[in-house]
């Protein structure tokens, strides 16, 4: 066999081996990380309990001693005598010996002098502990009873100690002195040392303010140091004082660590247990080394080949390799890209059909990613994408496949799976992975994620179909921020297709005159006369019948149809109002999109001019979703100047109803039906109604209560002082002819008992 053939063959074999090795690795890690997280958290809990118990037993010893001080000695001079007595010394010595962690116990007087001690021999008169942090804290802060001090090194013995100090008060509650136990810090570190399981693991006992009290493995420079800088994620997590997991670059070794924090139950401190992320990922590093070795091997072979003059082998192979890598990967995250994913999905689909094994397709979409880019910049956005990619990858098994298929979109092929539960478990793991905020340039950014999942099944015939199913599920998930994942099932409608169909039908509806206005009377409560009505749009769909505005206004807003539709509503309402015998008012609803996209002032004046309706008979209703920009406010002011009234609709249902009221002088507040519905049963609703009415009175605005369905509600509203009422009790919305007939029959007045149109 010629040499070049042998070498080419070897290169091919090596390349194949490399491909296999890469195949083994690219596909993420198993559930190791999840296991590591829960191990760390449970270790932090265990050590928290152990440490808390140690402190508690020491505190009990101190308490026992205080309990033994005779009442008479609970006065300044007697206390000194008591503290200095032989009997007390033996009491203290005995107590100090009762626990191995206690080195000594001191009694300290109000001036900071050691008045009694467990250590043998007499105490010199001049030992003052005024400079200790516990003396300073307990002698100055009247509300403080217990103090856990930072560690110090005793020069004489070289021992590191902490103090747990308790305040002693006299019979009248005045500061009498302090009892302090000196604790051997090593006794605490020994507990932690026994629990160090891997070489990167570190266990820290920290005080709430960030000072390190004990640390294993022993690290002299750590002790007493204040490590959590203010305003860092770690410091904020500690301030929350709840058990938590965090990933952060550690003060210990400037490496990224997974840290489980658990506060002590009874003392202002906590336990942090951490491991480096690198160690957690070590298994993969080994795999990576194998790949590197294989690549090196291939390189050597290629060199050999080129020495033999087979240049094309080298250049061809390398160029092909790099081009294929670049075209199939996303450079930011190094994950496979959409093209790679599509191919892989096809392959997975075919394989699953052959082997009748199942897989799940997860499509993931970061919530509000645009906001992150807008608020924190694109560099931060990139960092977030990378962090998310890393966290996702860590949650996967080796056999799974992950890719970045769009700016903020990822796809995971989970394969194989035994059943639906396994897919749900992965969703939960992904959600948990993103629960911890991402830290970018020292800012914590919360990342939300929507997930749509589709499972392979005999009814799905192509890989495109499973993609579409997952996409439909994702779309559903996105519309529900609370439960941000959906599992596709055949009954799930493709709301996007429905929406497109609806928008299409809407476009022709205006030309085909399928819209109609209904009118709902509004009653003036002072005069009991009909004051006017609200025009409400209806869609007489040729096949679906009467469609409610709630079902098509949003689509009209999205498709832009709201502009011409809104104009039509205005013109129709104004010209209808001109046909009434009484000069009733007519209220028209305006959508926020009309304000954004349309010259509302021009539309209104056009409708008024065309119909001849005096401006003072037109009322415009807008909700808080209309952004009161300078431009919108100017338009509203212009309209008001014309004589048109402006009502604030659905009051109380938005986020900032109060501040909204301040931004424009509305003529009227419409109290939302939800409050009226609840007013007789719930004290809250009734209070809100009363408060709204009195607020409106103060602001010289009138009020219309919406959704009035019973006489009881009407009476209660009258009593509360509402100006007007609207609702099924007075009449339902009705076509223009029916409204004219209603006005003739009732003569424009409302009488409860003879009401002819209670539910017209
Ligand atoms: P809205 O402005 O709050 O209108 C009041 C809604 O409450 C109407 O629903 C009305 O039929 C209903 N309603 C009135 N009295 C009662 C009652 O006693 N009990 C109950 N349960 N409901 C009552 P509708 O007609 O389905 O309109 C729904 C929403 O669609 C309106 O809420 C409004 O936001 C919007 N809308 C209606 N017409 C138009 C329009 O021409 N343009 C725009 N932009 N939006 C419109
Ligand atoms: Ca309204
Ligand atoms: Ca309303």
PDB file of N, CA and C in Angstrom, residues 334-406:
ATOM      1  N   UNK A 334     -20.793  29.277  22.041  1.00  0.00           N
ATOM      2  CA  UNK A 334     -20.127  28.071  21.542  1.00  0.00           C
ATOM      3  C   UNK A 334     -21.105  26.888  21.452  1.00  0.00           C
ATOM      4  N   UNK A 335     -22.389  27.195  21.517  1.00  0.00           N
ATOM      5  CA  UNK A 335     -23.368  26.117  21.380  1.00  0.00           C
ATOM      6  C   UNK A 335     -23.658  25.905  19.905  1.00  0.00           C
ATOM      7  N   UNK A 336     -24.160  24.731  19.543  1.00  0.00           N
ATOM      8  CA  UNK A 336     -24.622  24.526  18.176  1.00  0.00           C
ATOM      9  C   UNK A 336     -25.651  25.597  17.812  1.00  0.00           C
ATOM     10  N   UNK A 337     -25.679  26.001  16.555  1.00  0.00           N
ATOM     11  CA  UNK A 337     -26.625  27.040  16.140  1.00  0.00           C
ATOM     12  C   UNK A 337     -27.907  26.422  15.570  1.00  0.00           C
ATOM     13  N   UNK A 338     -28.759  27.285  15.031  1.00  0.00           N
ATOM     14  CA  UNK A 338     -30.067  26.811  14.578  1.00  0.00           C
ATOM     15  C   UNK A 338     -29.942  25.740  13.491  1.00  0.00           C
ATOM     16  N   UNK A 339     -29.008  25.991  12.534  1.00  0.00           N
ATOM     17  CA  UNK A 339     -28.854  25.040  11.433  1.00  0.00           C
ATOM     18  C   UNK A 339     -28.492  23.646  11.957  1.00  0.00           C
ATOM     19  N   UNK A 340     -27.507  23.627  12.850  1.00  0.00           N
ATOM     20  CA  UNK A 340     -27.061  22.385  13.466  1.00  0.00           C
ATOM     21  C   UNK A 340     -28.246  21.722  14.173  1.00  0.00           C
ATOM     22  N   UNK A 341     -29.010  22.562  14.899  1.00  0.00           N
ATOM     23  CA  UNK A 341     -30.151  22.052  15.657  1.00  0.00           C
ATOM     24  C   UNK A 341     -31.186  21.396  14.741  1.00  0.00           C
ATOM     25  N   UNK A 342     -31.483  22.073  13.636  1.00  0.00           N
ATOM     26  CA  UNK A 342     -32.498  21.536  12.725  1.00  0.00           C
ATOM     27  C   UNK A 342     -32.070  20.153  12.223  1.00  0.00           C
ATOM     28  N   UNK A 343     -30.789  20.042  11.834  1.00  0.00           N
ATOM     29  CA  UNK A 343     -30.275  18.748  11.372  1.00  0.00           C
ATOM     30  C   UNK A 343     -30.357  17.709  12.478  1.00  0.00           C
ATOM     31  N   UNK A 344     -29.971  18.153  13.681  1.00  0.00           N
ATOM     32  CA  UNK A 344     -29.920  17.220  14.800  1.00  0.00           C
ATOM     33  C   UNK A 344     -31.330  16.751  15.163  1.00  0.00           C
ATOM     34  N   UNK A 345     -32.280  17.677  15.066  1.00  0.00           N
ATOM     35  CA  UNK A 345     -33.663  17.309  15.387  1.00  0.00           C
ATOM     36  C   UNK A 345     -34.157  16.262  14.389  1.00  0.00           C
ATOM     37  N   UNK A 346     -33.818  16.481  13.131  1.00  0.00           N
ATOM     38  CA  UNK A 346     -34.217  15.520  12.109  1.00  0.00           C
ATOM     39  C   UNK A 346     -33.652  14.146  12.422  1.00  0.00           C
ATOM     40  N   UNK A 347     -32.347  14.156  12.719  1.00  0.00           N
ATOM     41  CA  UNK A 347     -31.673  12.893  13.023  1.00  0.00           C
ATOM     42  C   UNK A 347     -32.316  12.223  14.220  1.00  0.00           C
ATOM     43  N   UNK A 348     -32.544  13.001  15.261  1.00  0.00           N
ATOM     44  CA  UNK A 348     -33.121  12.445  16.484  1.00  0.00           C
ATOM     45  C   UNK A 348     -34.504  11.867  16.187  1.00  0.00           C
ATOM     46  N   UNK A 349     -35.245  12.610  15.372  1.00  0.00           N
ATOM     47  CA  UNK A 349     -36.597  12.165  15.044  1.00  0.00           C
ATOM     48  C   UNK A 349     -36.546  10.813  14.318  1.00  0.00           C
ATOM     49  N   UNK A 350     -35.661  10.744  13.311  1.00  0.00           N
ATOM     50  CA  UNK A 350     -35.575   9.482  12.560  1.00  0.00           C
ATOM     51  C   UNK A 350     -35.117   8.342  13.447  1.00  0.00           C
ATOM     52  N   UNK A 351     -34.119   8.614  14.287  1.00  0.00           N
ATOM     53  CA  UNK A 351     -33.616   7.574  15.165  1.00  0.00           C
ATOM     54  C   UNK A 351     -34.703   7.104  16.103  1.00  0.00           C
ATOM     55  N   UNK A 352     -35.498   8.042  16.586  1.00  0.00           N
ATOM     56  CA  UNK A 352     -36.522   7.654  17.560  1.00  0.00           C
ATOM     57  C   UNK A 352     -37.596   6.809  16.873  1.00  0.00           C
ATOM     58  N   UNK A 353     -37.828   7.100  15.597  1.00  0.00           N
ATOM     59  CA  UNK A 353     -38.833   6.282  14.900  1.00  0.00           C
ATOM     60  C   UNK A 353     -38.335   4.859  14.688  1.00  0.00           C
ATOM     61  N   UNK A 354     -37.040   4.769  14.368  1.00  0.00           N
ATOM     62  CA  UNK A 354     -36.480   3.440  14.126  1.00  0.00           C
ATOM     63  C   UNK A 354     -36.448   2.624  15.411  1.00  0.00           C
ATOM     64  N   UNK A 355     -35.996   3.273  16.482  1.00  0.00           N
ATOM     65  CA  UNK A 355     -35.779   2.511  17.708  1.00  0.00           C
ATOM     66  C   UNK A 355     -36.997   2.569  18.622  1.00  0.00           C
ATOM     67  N   UNK A 356     -38.010   3.277  18.172  1.00  0.00           N
ATOM     68  CA  UNK A 356     -39.205   3.556  18.975  1.00  0.00           C
ATOM     69  C   UNK A 356     -38.865   4.018  20.400  1.00  0.00           C
ATOM     70  N   UNK A 357     -37.800   4.827  20.484  1.00  0.00           N
ATOM     71  CA  UNK A 357     -37.512   5.472  21.770  1.00  0.00           C
ATOM     72  C   UNK A 357     -38.110   6.877  21.707  1.00  0.00           C
ATOM     73  N   UNK A 358     -38.312   7.478  22.876  1.00  0.00           N
ATOM     74  CA  UNK A 358     -38.951   8.790  22.902  1.00  0.00           C
ATOM     75  C   UNK A 358     -37.974   9.897  23.257  1.00  0.00           C
ATOM     76  N   UNK A 359     -38.318  11.093  22.821  1.00  0.00           N
ATOM     77  CA  UNK A 359     -37.517  12.244  23.207  1.00  0.00           C
ATOM     78  C   UNK A 359     -38.440  13.441  23.426  1.00  0.00           C
ATOM     79  N   UNK A 360     -37.906  14.465  24.064  1.00  0.00           N
ATOM     80  CA  UNK A 360     -38.692  15.682  24.283  1.00  0.00           C
ATOM     81  C   UNK A 360     -37.952  16.851  23.662  1.00  0.00           C
ATOM     82  N   UNK A 361     -38.724  17.754  23.073  1.00  0.00           N
ATOM     83  CA  UNK A 361     -38.133  18.974  22.522  1.00  0.00           C
ATOM     84  C   UNK A 361     -38.573  20.144  23.405  1.00  0.00           C
ATOM     85  N   UNK A 362     -37.581  20.841  23.967  1.00  0.00           N
ATOM     86  CA  UNK A 362     -37.877  22.004  24.812  1.00  0.00           C
ATOM     87  C   UNK A 362     -37.448  23.259  24.062  1.00  0.00           C
ATOM     88  N   UNK A 363     -38.370  24.201  23.877  1.00  0.00           N
ATOM     89  CA  UNK A 363     -37.978  25.502  23.335  1.00  0.00           C
ATOM     90  C   UNK A 363     -38.025  26.507  24.467  1.00  0.00           C
ATOM     91  N   UNK A 364     -36.956  27.264  24.601  1.00  0.00           N
ATOM     92  CA  UNK A 364     -36.860  28.195  25.724  1.00  0.00           C
ATOM     93  C   UNK A 364     -36.668  29.611  25.217  1.00  0.00           C
ATOM     94  N   UNK A 365     -37.301  30.528  25.892  1.00  0.00           N
ATOM     95  CA  UNK A 365     -37.247  31.919  25.454  1.00  0.00           C
ATOM     96  C   UNK A 365     -37.069  32.798  26.696  1.00  0.00           C
ATOM     97  N   UNK A 366     -36.031  33.610  26.697  1.00  0.00           N
ATOM     98  CA  UNK A 366     -35.796  34.474  27.851  1.00  0.00           C
ATOM     99  C   UNK A 366     -36.853  35.569  27.879  1.00  0.00           C
ATOM    100  N   UNK A 367     -37.403  35.809  29.058  1.00  0.00           N
ATOM    101  CA  UNK A 367     -38.459  36.808  29.169  1.00  0.00           C
ATOM    102  C   UNK A 367     -37.840  38.201  29.192  1.00  0.00           C
ATOM    103  N   UNK A 368     -38.471  39.129  28.522  1.00  0.00           N
ATOM    104  CA  UNK A 368     -38.060  40.530  28.534  1.00  0.00           C
ATOM    105  C   UNK A 368     -36.580  40.735  28.251  1.00  0.00           C
ATOM    106  N   UNK A 369     -36.034  39.970  27.333  1.00  0.00           N
ATOM    107  CA  UNK A 369     -34.612  40.097  27.058  1.00  0.00           C
ATOM    108  C   UNK A 369     -34.289  41.473  26.477  1.00  0.00           C
ATOM    109  N   UNK A 370     -35.268  41.986  25.737  1.00  0.00           N
ATOM    110  CA  UNK A 370     -35.064  43.306  25.144  1.00  0.00           C
ATOM    111  C   UNK A 370     -34.867  44.353  26.247  1.00  0.00           C
ATOM    112  N   UNK A 371     -35.660  44.213  27.308  1.00  0.00           N
ATOM    113  CA  UNK A 371     -35.521  45.155  28.423  1.00  0.00           C
ATOM    114  C   UNK A 371     -34.123  45.070  29.031  1.00  0.00           C
ATOM    115  N   UNK A 372     -33.615  43.840  29.137  1.00  0.00           N
ATOM    116  CA  UNK A 372     -32.272  43.675  29.715  1.00  0.00           C
ATOM    117  C   UNK A 372     -31.256  44.413  28.836  1.00  0.00           C
ATOM    118  N   UNK A 373     -31.370  44.214  27.531  1.00  0.00           N
ATOM    119  CA  UNK A 373     -30.464  44.910  26.607  1.00  0.00           C
ATOM    120  C   UNK A 373     -30.614  46.422  26.722  1.00  0.00           C
ATOM    121  N   UNK A 374     -31.884  46.860  26.802  1.00  0.00           N
ATOM    122  CA  UNK A 374     -32.135  48.300  26.861  1.00  0.00           C
ATOM    123  C   UNK A 374     -31.615  48.902  28.158  1.00  0.00           C
ATOM    124  N   UNK A 375     -31.852  48.193  29.253  1.00  0.00           N
ATOM    125  CA  UNK A 375     -31.526  48.782  30.555  1.00  0.00           C
ATOM    126  C   UNK A 375     -30.068  48.605  30.950  1.00  0.00           C
ATOM    127  N   UNK A 376     -29.465  47.498  30.522  1.00  0.00           N
ATOM    128  CA  UNK A 376     -28.107  47.228  31.002  1.00  0.00           C
ATOM    129  C   UNK A 376     -27.067  47.234  29.886  1.00  0.00           C
ATOM    130  N   UNK A 377     -27.521  47.394  28.655  1.00  0.00           N
ATOM    131  CA  UNK A 377     -26.574  47.416  27.537  1.00  0.00           C
ATOM    132  C   UNK A 377     -26.401  46.038  26.909  1.00  0.00           C
ATOM    133  N   UNK A 378     -25.905  46.045  25.660  1.00  0.00           N
ATOM    134  CA  UNK A 378     -25.800  44.787  24.928  1.00  0.00           C
ATOM    135  C   UNK A 378     -24.712  43.882  25.475  1.00  0.00           C
ATOM    136  N   UNK A 379     -23.668  44.486  26.018  1.00  0.00           N
ATOM    137  CA  UNK A 379     -22.601  43.656  26.586  1.00  0.00           C
ATOM    138  C   UNK A 379     -23.173  42.826  27.734  1.00  0.00           C
ATOM    139  N   UNK A 380     -23.990  43.467  28.553  1.00  0.00           N
ATOM    140  CA  UNK A 380     -24.616  42.747  29.661  1.00  0.00           C
ATOM    141  C   UNK A 380     -25.549  41.671  29.119  1.00  0.00           C
ATOM    142  N   UNK A 381     -26.288  42.019  28.056  1.00  0.00           N
ATOM    143  CA  UNK A 381     -27.180  41.038  27.433  1.00  0.00           C
ATOM    144  C   UNK A 381     -26.402  39.811  26.987  1.00  0.00           C
ATOM    145  N   UNK A 382     -25.237  40.049  26.370  1.00  0.00           N
ATOM    146  CA  UNK A 382     -24.400  38.939  25.922  1.00  0.00           C
ATOM    147  C   UNK A 382     -23.959  38.075  27.102  1.00  0.00           C
ATOM    148  N   UNK A 383     -23.570  38.754  28.182  1.00  0.00           N
ATOM    149  CA  UNK A 383     -23.132  38.004  29.363  1.00  0.00           C
ATOM    150  C   UNK A 383     -24.255  37.124  29.897  1.00  0.00           C
ATOM    151  N   UNK A 384     -25.464  37.682  29.882  1.00  0.00           N
ATOM    152  CA  UNK A 384     -26.612  36.929  30.377  1.00  0.00           C
ATOM    153  C   UNK A 384     -26.820  35.688  29.514  1.00  0.00           C
ATOM    154  N   UNK A 385     -26.765  35.886  28.195  1.00  0.00           N
ATOM    155  CA  UNK A 385     -26.970  34.754  27.294  1.00  0.00           C
ATOM    156  C   UNK A 385     -25.926  33.672  27.587  1.00  0.00           C
ATOM    157  N   UNK A 386     -24.682  34.113  27.800  1.00  0.00           N
ATOM    158  CA  UNK A 386     -23.629  33.138  28.075  1.00  0.00           C
ATOM    159  C   UNK A 386     -23.880  32.406  29.391  1.00  0.00           C
ATOM    160  N   UNK A 387     -24.272  33.193  30.398  1.00  0.00           N
ATOM    161  CA  UNK A 387     -24.512  32.586  31.712  1.00  0.00           C
ATOM    162  C   UNK A 387     -25.659  31.583  31.632  1.00  0.00           C
ATOM    163  N   UNK A 388     -26.715  31.977  30.904  1.00  0.00           N
ATOM    164  CA  UNK A 388     -27.859  31.080  30.778  1.00  0.00           C
ATOM    165  C   UNK A 388     -27.433  29.806  30.042  1.00  0.00           C
ATOM    166  N   UNK A 389     -26.670  29.979  28.960  1.00  0.00           N
ATOM    167  CA  UNK A 389     -26.216  28.822  28.189  1.00  0.00           C
ATOM    168  C   UNK A 389     -25.431  27.876  29.090  1.00  0.00           C
ATOM    169  N   UNK A 390     -24.566  28.459  29.914  1.00  0.00           N
ATOM    170  CA  UNK A 390     -23.740  27.626  30.788  1.00  0.00           C
ATOM    171  C   UNK A 390     -24.615  26.878  31.782  1.00  0.00           C
ATOM    172  N   UNK A 391     -25.553  27.605  32.373  1.00  0.00           N
ATOM    173  CA  UNK A 391     -26.390  26.947  33.378  1.00  0.00           C
ATOM    174  C   UNK A 391     -27.261  25.866  32.767  1.00  0.00           C
ATOM    175  N   UNK A 392     -27.770  26.137  31.574  1.00  0.00           N
ATOM    176  CA  UNK A 392     -28.613  25.130  30.921  1.00  0.00           C
ATOM    177  C   UNK A 392     -27.794  23.881  30.643  1.00  0.00           C
ATOM    178  N   UNK A 393     -26.614  24.102  30.096  1.00  0.00           N
ATOM    179  CA  UNK A 393     -25.767  22.972  29.717  1.00  0.00           C
ATOM    180  C   UNK A 393     -25.465  22.095  30.921  1.00  0.00           C
ATOM    181  N   UNK A 394     -25.282  22.746  32.049  1.00  0.00           N
ATOM    182  CA  UNK A 394     -24.945  21.990  33.248  1.00  0.00           C
ATOM    183  C   UNK A 394     -26.074  21.080  33.699  1.00  0.00           C
ATOM    184  N   UNK A 395     -27.299  21.403  33.292  1.00  0.00           N
ATOM    185  CA  UNK A 395     -28.433  20.606  33.761  1.00  0.00           C
ATOM    186  C   UNK A 395     -28.715  19.401  32.884  1.00  0.00           C
ATOM    187  N   UNK A 396     -27.962  19.254  31.805  1.00  0.00           N
ATOM    188  CA  UNK A 396     -28.305  18.221  30.841  1.00  0.00           C
ATOM    189  C   UNK A 396     -27.472  16.959  31.014  1.00  0.00           C
ATOM    190  N   UNK A 397     -28.008  15.881  30.501  1.00  0.00           N
ATOM    191  CA  UNK A 397     -27.244  14.633  30.472  1.00  0.00           C
ATOM    192  C   UNK A 397     -26.350  14.644  29.247  1.00  0.00           C
ATOM    193  N   UNK A 398     -25.449  13.675  29.222  1.00  0.00           N
ATOM    194  CA  UNK A 398     -24.535  13.637  28.080  1.00  0.00           C
ATOM    195  C   UNK A 398     -25.284  13.377  26.778  1.00  0.00           C
ATOM    196  N   UNK A 399     -26.390  12.664  26.876  1.00  0.00           N
ATOM    197  CA  UNK A 399     -27.077  12.279  25.644  1.00  0.00           C
ATOM    198  C   UNK A 399     -27.988  13.393  25.114  1.00  0.00           C
ATOM    199  N   UNK A 400     -28.217  14.439  25.913  1.00  0.00           N
ATOM    200  CA  UNK A 400     -29.098  15.514  25.461  1.00  0.00           C
ATOM    201  C   UNK A 400     -28.352  16.469  24.521  1.00  0.00           C
ATOM    202  N   UNK A 401     -29.126  17.312  23.843  1.00  0.00           N
ATOM    203  CA  UNK A 401     -28.521  18.239  22.877  1.00  0.00           C
ATOM    204  C   UNK A 401     -29.080  19.625  23.141  1.00  0.00           C
ATOM    205  N   UNK A 402     -28.197  20.602  23.172  1.00  0.00           N
ATOM    206  CA  UNK A 402     -28.693  21.970  23.383  1.00  0.00           C
ATOM    207  C   UNK A 402     -28.128  22.891  22.320  1.00  0.00           C
ATOM    208  N   UNK A 403     -28.927  23.848  21.883  1.00  0.00           N
ATOM    209  CA  UNK A 403     -28.410  24.806  20.923  1.00  0.00           C
ATOM    210  C   UNK A 403     -29.052  26.162  21.143  1.00  0.00           C
ATOM    211  N   UNK A 404     -28.372  27.182  20.626  1.00  0.00           N
ATOM    212  CA  UNK A 404     -28.940  28.532  20.678  1.00  0.00           C
ATOM    213  C   UNK A 404     -29.525  28.787  19.306  1.00  0.00           C
ATOM    214  N   UNK A 405     -30.848  28.917  19.248  1.00  0.00           N
ATOM    215  CA  UNK A 405     -31.480  29.006  17.935  1.00  0.00           C
ATOM    216  C   UNK A 405     -31.899  30.434  17.590  1.00  0.00           C
ATOM    217  N   UNK A 406     -31.697  31.357  18.525  1.00  0.00           N
ATOM    218  CA  UNK A 406     -32.034  32.749  18.243  1.00  0.00           C
ATOM    219  C   UNK A 406     -31.378  33.610  19.298  1.00  0.00           C
TER     220      UNK A 406
END
